[in-house]
Short mmCIF file of C-alpha atoms in Angstrom, two decimals:
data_model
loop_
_atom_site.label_atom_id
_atom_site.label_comp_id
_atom_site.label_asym_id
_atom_site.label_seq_id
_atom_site.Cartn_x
_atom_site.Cartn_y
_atom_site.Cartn_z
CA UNK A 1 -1.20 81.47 11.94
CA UNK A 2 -3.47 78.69 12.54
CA UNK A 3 -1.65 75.18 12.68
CA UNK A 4 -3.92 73.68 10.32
CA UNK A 5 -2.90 76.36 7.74
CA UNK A 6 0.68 75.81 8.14
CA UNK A 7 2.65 72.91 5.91
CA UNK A 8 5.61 73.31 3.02
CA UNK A 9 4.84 74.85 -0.38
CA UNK A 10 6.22 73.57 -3.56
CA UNK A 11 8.57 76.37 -5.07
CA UNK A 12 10.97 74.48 -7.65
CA UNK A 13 13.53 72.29 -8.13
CA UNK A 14 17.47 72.48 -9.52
CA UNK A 15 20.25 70.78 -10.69
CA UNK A 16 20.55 67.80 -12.70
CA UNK A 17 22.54 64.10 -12.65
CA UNK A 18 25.98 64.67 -14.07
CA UNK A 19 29.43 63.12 -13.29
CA UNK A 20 31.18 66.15 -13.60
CA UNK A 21 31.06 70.24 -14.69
CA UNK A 22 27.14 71.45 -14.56
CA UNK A 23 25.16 68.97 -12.31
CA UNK A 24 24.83 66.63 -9.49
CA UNK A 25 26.02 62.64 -8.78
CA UNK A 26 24.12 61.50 -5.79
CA UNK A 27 24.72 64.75 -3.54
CA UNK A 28 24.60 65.23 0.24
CA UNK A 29 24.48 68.55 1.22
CA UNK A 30 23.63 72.32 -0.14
CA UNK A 31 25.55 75.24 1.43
CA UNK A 32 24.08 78.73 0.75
CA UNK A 33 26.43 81.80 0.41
CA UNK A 34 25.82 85.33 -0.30
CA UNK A 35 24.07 86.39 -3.51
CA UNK A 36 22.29 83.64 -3.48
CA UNK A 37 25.55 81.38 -4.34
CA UNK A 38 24.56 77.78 -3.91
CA UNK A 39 27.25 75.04 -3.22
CA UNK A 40 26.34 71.67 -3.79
CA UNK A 41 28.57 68.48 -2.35
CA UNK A 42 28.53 65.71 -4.14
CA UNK A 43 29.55 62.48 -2.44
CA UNK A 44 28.73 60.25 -5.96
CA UNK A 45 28.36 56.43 -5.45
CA UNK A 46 29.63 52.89 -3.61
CA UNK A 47 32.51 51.74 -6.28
CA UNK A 48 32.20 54.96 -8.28
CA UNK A 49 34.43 58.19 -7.39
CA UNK A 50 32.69 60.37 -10.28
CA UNK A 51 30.95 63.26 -9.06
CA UNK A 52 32.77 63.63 -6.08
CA UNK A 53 33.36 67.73 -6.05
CA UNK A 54 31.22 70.85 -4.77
CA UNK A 55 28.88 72.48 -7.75
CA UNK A 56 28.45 75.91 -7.82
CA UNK A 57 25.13 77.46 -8.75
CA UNK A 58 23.03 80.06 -7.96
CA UNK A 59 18.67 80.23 -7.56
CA UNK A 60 18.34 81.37 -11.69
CA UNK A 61 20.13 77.69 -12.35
CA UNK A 62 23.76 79.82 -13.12
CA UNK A 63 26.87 77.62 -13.26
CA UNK A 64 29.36 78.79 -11.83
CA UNK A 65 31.79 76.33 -11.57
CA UNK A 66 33.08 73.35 -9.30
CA UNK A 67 36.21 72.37 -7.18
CA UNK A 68 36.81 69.46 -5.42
CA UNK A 69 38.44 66.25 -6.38
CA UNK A 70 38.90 62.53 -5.64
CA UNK A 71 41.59 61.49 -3.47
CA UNK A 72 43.76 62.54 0.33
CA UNK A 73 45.15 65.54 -0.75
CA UNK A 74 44.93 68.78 -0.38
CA UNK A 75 41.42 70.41 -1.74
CA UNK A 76 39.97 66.89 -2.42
CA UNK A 77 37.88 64.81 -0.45
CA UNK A 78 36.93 60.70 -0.32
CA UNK A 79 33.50 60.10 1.54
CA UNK A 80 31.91 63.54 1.37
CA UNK A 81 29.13 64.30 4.19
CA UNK A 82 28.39 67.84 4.63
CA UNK A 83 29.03 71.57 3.65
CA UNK A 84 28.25 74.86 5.12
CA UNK A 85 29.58 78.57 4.19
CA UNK A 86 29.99 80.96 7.07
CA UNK A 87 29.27 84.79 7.30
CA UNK A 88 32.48 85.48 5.59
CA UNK A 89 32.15 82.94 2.41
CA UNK A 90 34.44 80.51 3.54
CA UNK A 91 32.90 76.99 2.55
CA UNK A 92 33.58 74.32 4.69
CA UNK A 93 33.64 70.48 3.92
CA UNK A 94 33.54 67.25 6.01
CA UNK A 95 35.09 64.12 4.97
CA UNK A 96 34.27 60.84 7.18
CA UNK A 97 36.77 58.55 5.43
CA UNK A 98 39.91 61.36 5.79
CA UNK A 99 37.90 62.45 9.28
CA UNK A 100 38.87 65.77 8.66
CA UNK A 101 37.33 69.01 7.26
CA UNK A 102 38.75 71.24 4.32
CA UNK A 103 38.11 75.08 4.04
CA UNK A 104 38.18 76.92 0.88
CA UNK A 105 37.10 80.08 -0.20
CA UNK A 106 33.62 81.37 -2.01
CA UNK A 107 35.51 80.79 -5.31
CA UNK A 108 36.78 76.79 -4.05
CA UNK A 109 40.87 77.60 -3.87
CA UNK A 110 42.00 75.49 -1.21
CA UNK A 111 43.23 77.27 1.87
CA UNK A 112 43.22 74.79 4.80
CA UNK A 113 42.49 71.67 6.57
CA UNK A 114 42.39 70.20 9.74
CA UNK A 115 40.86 66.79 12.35
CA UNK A 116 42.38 64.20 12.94
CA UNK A 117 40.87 60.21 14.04
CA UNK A 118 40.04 59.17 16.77
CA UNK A 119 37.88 59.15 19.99
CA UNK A 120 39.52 61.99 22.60
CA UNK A 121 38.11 65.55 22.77
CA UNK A 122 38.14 67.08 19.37
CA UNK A 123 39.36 64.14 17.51
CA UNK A 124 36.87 62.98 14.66
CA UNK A 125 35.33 59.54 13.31
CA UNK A 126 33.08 60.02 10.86
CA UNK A 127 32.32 63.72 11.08
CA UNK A 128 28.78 64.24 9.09
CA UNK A 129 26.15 66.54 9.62
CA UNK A 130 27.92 70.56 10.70
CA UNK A 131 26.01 73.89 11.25
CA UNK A 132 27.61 77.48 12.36
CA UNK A 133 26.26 79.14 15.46
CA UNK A 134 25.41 82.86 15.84
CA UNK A 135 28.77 83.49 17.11
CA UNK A 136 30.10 81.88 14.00
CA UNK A 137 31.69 78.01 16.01
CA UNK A 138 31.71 75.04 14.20
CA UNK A 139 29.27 71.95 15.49
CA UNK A 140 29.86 69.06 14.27
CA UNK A 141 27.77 65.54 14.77
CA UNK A 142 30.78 63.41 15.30
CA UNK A 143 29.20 60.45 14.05
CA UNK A 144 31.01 57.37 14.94
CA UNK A 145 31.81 58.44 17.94
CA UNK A 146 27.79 59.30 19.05
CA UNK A 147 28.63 62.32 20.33
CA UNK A 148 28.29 66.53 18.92
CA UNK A 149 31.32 68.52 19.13
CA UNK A 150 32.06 72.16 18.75
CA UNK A 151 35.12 74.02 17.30
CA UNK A 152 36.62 77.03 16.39
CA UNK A 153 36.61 77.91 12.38
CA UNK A 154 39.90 77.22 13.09
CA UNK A 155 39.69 74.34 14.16
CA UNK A 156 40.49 74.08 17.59
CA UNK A 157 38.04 72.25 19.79
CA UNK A 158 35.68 74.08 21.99
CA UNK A 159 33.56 71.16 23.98
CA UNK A 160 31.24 68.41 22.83
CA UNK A 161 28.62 66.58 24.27
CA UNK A 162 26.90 63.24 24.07
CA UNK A 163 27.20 59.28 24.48
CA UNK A 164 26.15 55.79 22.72
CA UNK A 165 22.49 54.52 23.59
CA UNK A 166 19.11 54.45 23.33
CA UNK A 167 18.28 56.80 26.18
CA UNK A 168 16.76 60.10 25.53
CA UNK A 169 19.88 62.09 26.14
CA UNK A 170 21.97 59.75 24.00
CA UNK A 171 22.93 59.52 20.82
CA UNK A 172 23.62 56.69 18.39
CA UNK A 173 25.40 57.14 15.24
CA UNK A 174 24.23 61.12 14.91
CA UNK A 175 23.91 62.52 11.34
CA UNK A 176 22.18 65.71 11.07
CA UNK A 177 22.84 69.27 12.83
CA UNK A 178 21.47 72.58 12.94
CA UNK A 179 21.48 75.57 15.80
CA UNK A 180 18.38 76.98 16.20
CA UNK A 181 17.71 81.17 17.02
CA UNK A 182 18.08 80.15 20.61
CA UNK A 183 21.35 78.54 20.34
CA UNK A 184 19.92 75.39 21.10
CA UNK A 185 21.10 72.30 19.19
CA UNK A 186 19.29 70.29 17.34
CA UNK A 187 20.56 66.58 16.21
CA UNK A 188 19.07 64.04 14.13
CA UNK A 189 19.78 60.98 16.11
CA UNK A 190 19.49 58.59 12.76
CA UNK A 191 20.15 55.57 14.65
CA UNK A 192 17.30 56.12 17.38
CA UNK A 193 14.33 57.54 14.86
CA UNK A 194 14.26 60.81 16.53
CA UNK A 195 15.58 64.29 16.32
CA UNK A 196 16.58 65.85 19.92
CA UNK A 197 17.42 69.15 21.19
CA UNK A 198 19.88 70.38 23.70
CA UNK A 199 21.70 73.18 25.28
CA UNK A 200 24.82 74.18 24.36
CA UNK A 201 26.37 72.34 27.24
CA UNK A 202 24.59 69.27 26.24
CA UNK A 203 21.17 69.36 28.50
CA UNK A 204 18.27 67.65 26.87
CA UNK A 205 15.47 69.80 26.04
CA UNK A 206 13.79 68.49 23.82
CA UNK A 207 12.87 65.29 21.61
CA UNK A 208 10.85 65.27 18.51
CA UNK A 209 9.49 62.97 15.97
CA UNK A 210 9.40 59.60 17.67
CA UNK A 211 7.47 56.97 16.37
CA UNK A 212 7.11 59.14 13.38
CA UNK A 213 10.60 59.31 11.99
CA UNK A 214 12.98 56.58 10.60
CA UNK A 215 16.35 56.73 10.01
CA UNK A 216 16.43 60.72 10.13
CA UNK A 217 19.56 62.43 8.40
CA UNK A 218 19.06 66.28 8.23
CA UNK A 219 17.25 68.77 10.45
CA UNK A 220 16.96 72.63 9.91
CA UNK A 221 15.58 74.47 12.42
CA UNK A 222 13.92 78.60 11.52
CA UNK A 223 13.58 81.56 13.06
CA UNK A 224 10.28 80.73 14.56
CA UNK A 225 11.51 77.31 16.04
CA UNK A 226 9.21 75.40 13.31
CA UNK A 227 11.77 72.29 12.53
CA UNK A 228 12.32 70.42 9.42
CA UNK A 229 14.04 67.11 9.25
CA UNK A 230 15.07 64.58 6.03
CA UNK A 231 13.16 61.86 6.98
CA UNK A 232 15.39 59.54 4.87
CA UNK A 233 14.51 56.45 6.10
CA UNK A 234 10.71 56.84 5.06
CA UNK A 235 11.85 59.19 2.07
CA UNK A 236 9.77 62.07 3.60
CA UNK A 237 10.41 65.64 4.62
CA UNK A 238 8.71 66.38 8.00
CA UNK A 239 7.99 69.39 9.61
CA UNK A 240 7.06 69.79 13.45
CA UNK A 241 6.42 72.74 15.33
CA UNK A 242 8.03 74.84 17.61
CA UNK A 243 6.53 72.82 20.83
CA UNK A 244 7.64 69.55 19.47
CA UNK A 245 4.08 68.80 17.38
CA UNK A 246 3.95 67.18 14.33
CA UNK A 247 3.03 69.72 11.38
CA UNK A 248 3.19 68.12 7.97
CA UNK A 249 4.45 65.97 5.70
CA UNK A 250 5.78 65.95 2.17
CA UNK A 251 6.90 62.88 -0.18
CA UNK A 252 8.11 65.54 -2.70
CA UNK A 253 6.92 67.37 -5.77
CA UNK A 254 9.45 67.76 -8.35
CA UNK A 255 8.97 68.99 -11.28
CA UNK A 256 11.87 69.19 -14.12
CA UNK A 257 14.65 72.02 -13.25
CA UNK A 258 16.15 74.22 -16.25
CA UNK A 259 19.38 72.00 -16.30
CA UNK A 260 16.97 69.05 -17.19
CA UNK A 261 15.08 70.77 -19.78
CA UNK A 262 18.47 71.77 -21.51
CA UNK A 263 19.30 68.42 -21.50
CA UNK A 264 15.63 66.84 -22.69
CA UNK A 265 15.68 69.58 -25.44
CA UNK A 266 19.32 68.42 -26.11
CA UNK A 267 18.81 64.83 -25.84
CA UNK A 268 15.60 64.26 -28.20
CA UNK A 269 15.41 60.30 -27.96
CA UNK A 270 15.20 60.68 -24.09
CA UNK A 271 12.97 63.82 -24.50
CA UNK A 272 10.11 61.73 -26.46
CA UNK A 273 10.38 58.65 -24.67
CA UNK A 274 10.02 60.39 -21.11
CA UNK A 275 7.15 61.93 -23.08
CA UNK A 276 5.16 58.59 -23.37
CA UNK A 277 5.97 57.75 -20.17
CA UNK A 278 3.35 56.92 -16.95
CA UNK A 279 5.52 59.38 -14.38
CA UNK A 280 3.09 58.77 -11.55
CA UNK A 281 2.04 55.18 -12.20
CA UNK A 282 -0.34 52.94 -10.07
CA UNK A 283 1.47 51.60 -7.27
CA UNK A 284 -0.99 49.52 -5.48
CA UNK A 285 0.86 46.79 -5.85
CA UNK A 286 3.68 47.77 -3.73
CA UNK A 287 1.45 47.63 -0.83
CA UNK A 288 2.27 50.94 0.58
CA UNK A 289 6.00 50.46 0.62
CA UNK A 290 6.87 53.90 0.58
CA UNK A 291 10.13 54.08 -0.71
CA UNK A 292 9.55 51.37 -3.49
CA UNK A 293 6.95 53.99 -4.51
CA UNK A 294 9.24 56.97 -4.46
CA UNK A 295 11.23 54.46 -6.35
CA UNK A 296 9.07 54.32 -8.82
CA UNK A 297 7.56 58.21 -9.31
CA UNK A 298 9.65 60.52 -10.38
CA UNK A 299 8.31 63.32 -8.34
CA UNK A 300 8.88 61.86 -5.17
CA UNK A 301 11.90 62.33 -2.80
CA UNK A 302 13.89 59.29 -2.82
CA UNK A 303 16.37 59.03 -0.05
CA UNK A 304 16.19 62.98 0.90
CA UNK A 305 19.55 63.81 3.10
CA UNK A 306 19.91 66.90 4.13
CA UNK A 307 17.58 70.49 4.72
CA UNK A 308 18.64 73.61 4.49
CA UNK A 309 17.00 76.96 5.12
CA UNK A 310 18.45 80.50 3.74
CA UNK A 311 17.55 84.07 5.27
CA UNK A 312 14.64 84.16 2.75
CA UNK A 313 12.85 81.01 4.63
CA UNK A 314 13.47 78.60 1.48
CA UNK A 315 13.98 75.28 2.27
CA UNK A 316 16.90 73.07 -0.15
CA UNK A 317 15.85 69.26 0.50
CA UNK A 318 18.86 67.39 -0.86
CA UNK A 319 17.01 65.04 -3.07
CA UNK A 320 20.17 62.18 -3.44
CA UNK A 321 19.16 59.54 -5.44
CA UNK A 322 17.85 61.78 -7.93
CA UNK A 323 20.57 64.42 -7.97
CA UNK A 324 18.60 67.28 -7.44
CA UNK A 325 17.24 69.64 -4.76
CA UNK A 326 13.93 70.74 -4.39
CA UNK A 327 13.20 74.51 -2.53
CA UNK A 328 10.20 74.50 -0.39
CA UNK A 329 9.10 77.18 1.35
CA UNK A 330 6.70 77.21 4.78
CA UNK A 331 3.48 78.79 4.44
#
């Protein structure tokens, strides 16, 4: 495939903004199960605890459910961060206020939890971005602490990796994981602009985006070692290839999901006055301010935190400040 031909394809876009049952407050994350089951974490707002629980959906916009609650107990969660499901179904959820992580099954019963603060080997502060490897251990970017740790499903700690600076080898305040096909590790190093890759045991390999990125919360790496990365701070997606290169980029292209039809067609007073409404007005004004002007179009990402790839090669951007997600796919 030529690298001129190569970018991200527009496929659709779900969910809706909801404070509870069918719909999304201000997600973070998208796990993807068998069958196609989606689960969505939201995190909600500063000030507001609504929306805080894991939606469950599949790809034909079916509601399945949700689980997940406000508060320290069991099953419930305060500052939500990330979610992934692991060959068996088991979804797992990180919490950096609670700095722990809370397992349930496909169907969201409760069945364990475990971290604990701090800063020694395996403890947690502000565990955010987590990905599975091929043999099925827990990685977890360990936030606060500017390092990436590894555990068992269980819990127990494996090894970790990773210190506080600007160095290329360093991390500061790490948001974003993912594993690539190679094992290799991939981290979205939000407080340096960059993405960088490294060995299991922590060597740096690689470093990507530079100069290019700001603020970068998500990465997803697929099985061709093309990478994809939430460019939050510049309310992009960007996409680089295998050799480090920058690809594309893509400011978003939603257009309304099924959940926000039914509610237009249910809603008639919002229905005719989004009708009569300039959805991709001119922005010259802003003076190229890019996030003012996903701000201000509807279409656009604004504040993107997390990517996601299934086995199919669809990518889930985690579209936050507009509830949604939008699937891409790579062509």
């Amino acid at each position: 495939m030529k690298a001129d031909s190569v970018g991200l394809e527009y496929a659709f876009t779900l969910g809706v903004a909801a404070m509870e049952g069918r719909g999304f407050y201000y997600p973070v994350d998208v796990g993807i199960g068998a069958g196609e089951r989606l689960y969505v974490l939201g995190r909600s707002h500063e000030g507001d605890t609504r929306g805080v629980q894991v939606c469950m959906m599949d790809l034909d916009s079916g509601f399945h459910g949700t689980f997940g609650s406000v508060g320290e107990g069991d099953g419930q969660f305060i500052w939500t961060t990330a979610l992934v499901v692991d060959g068996e179904g088991l979804v797992y959820v990180s919490d950096e206020y609670t700095n722990r992580v809370s397992v349930f099954d496909g169907d969201g019963q409760f069945l364990r939890k475990w971290g604990a603060p701090g800063s020694g080997p395996g403890e947690l502060d502000g565990p955010s971005g987590m990905a599975l490897d091929a043999e099925g251990r827990l990685w977890i970017a360990d936030h606060r602490n500017h390092r990436i740790q590894r555990f068992t499903r269980g819990g127990e700690y494996a090894s970790g990796f990773g210190s506080r600076g600007s160095e290329e080898g360093r991390l500061e305040l790490p948001w974003g994981v993912a594993v690539g096909p190679d094992g290799d590790v991939y981290v979205a190093d939000w407080g340096n602009d960059r993405v960088q890759r490294f060995a299991p045991d922590g060597g740096l390999a690689a470093v990507y985006g530079a100069g290019r990125l700001r603020r970068p919360s998500g990465v997803a790496v697929d099985g061709e070692g093309y990478v994809y990365v939430a460019d939050w701070g510049n309310s992009r997606v960007r996409l680089f290839d295998p050799d480090g290169g920058f690809v594309a980029s893509e400011r978003g292209q939603a257009t309304l999901s099924p959940w926000a039809s039914d509610f237009l067609e249910a809603n008639v007073e919002e229905r005719d006055a989004r009708a009569v409404s300039d959805l991709e007005p001119d922005l010259a004004f802003l003076e190229g301010d890019v996030n003012e002007e996903s701000y201000h179009t509807e279409k656009h990402f604004w504040a993107p935190v997390s990517v996601r790839l299934d086995d199919a090669g669809r990518l889930y951007v985690t579209d936050r400040n507009r509830h949604r997600i939008q699937v891409y796919s790579r062509r």
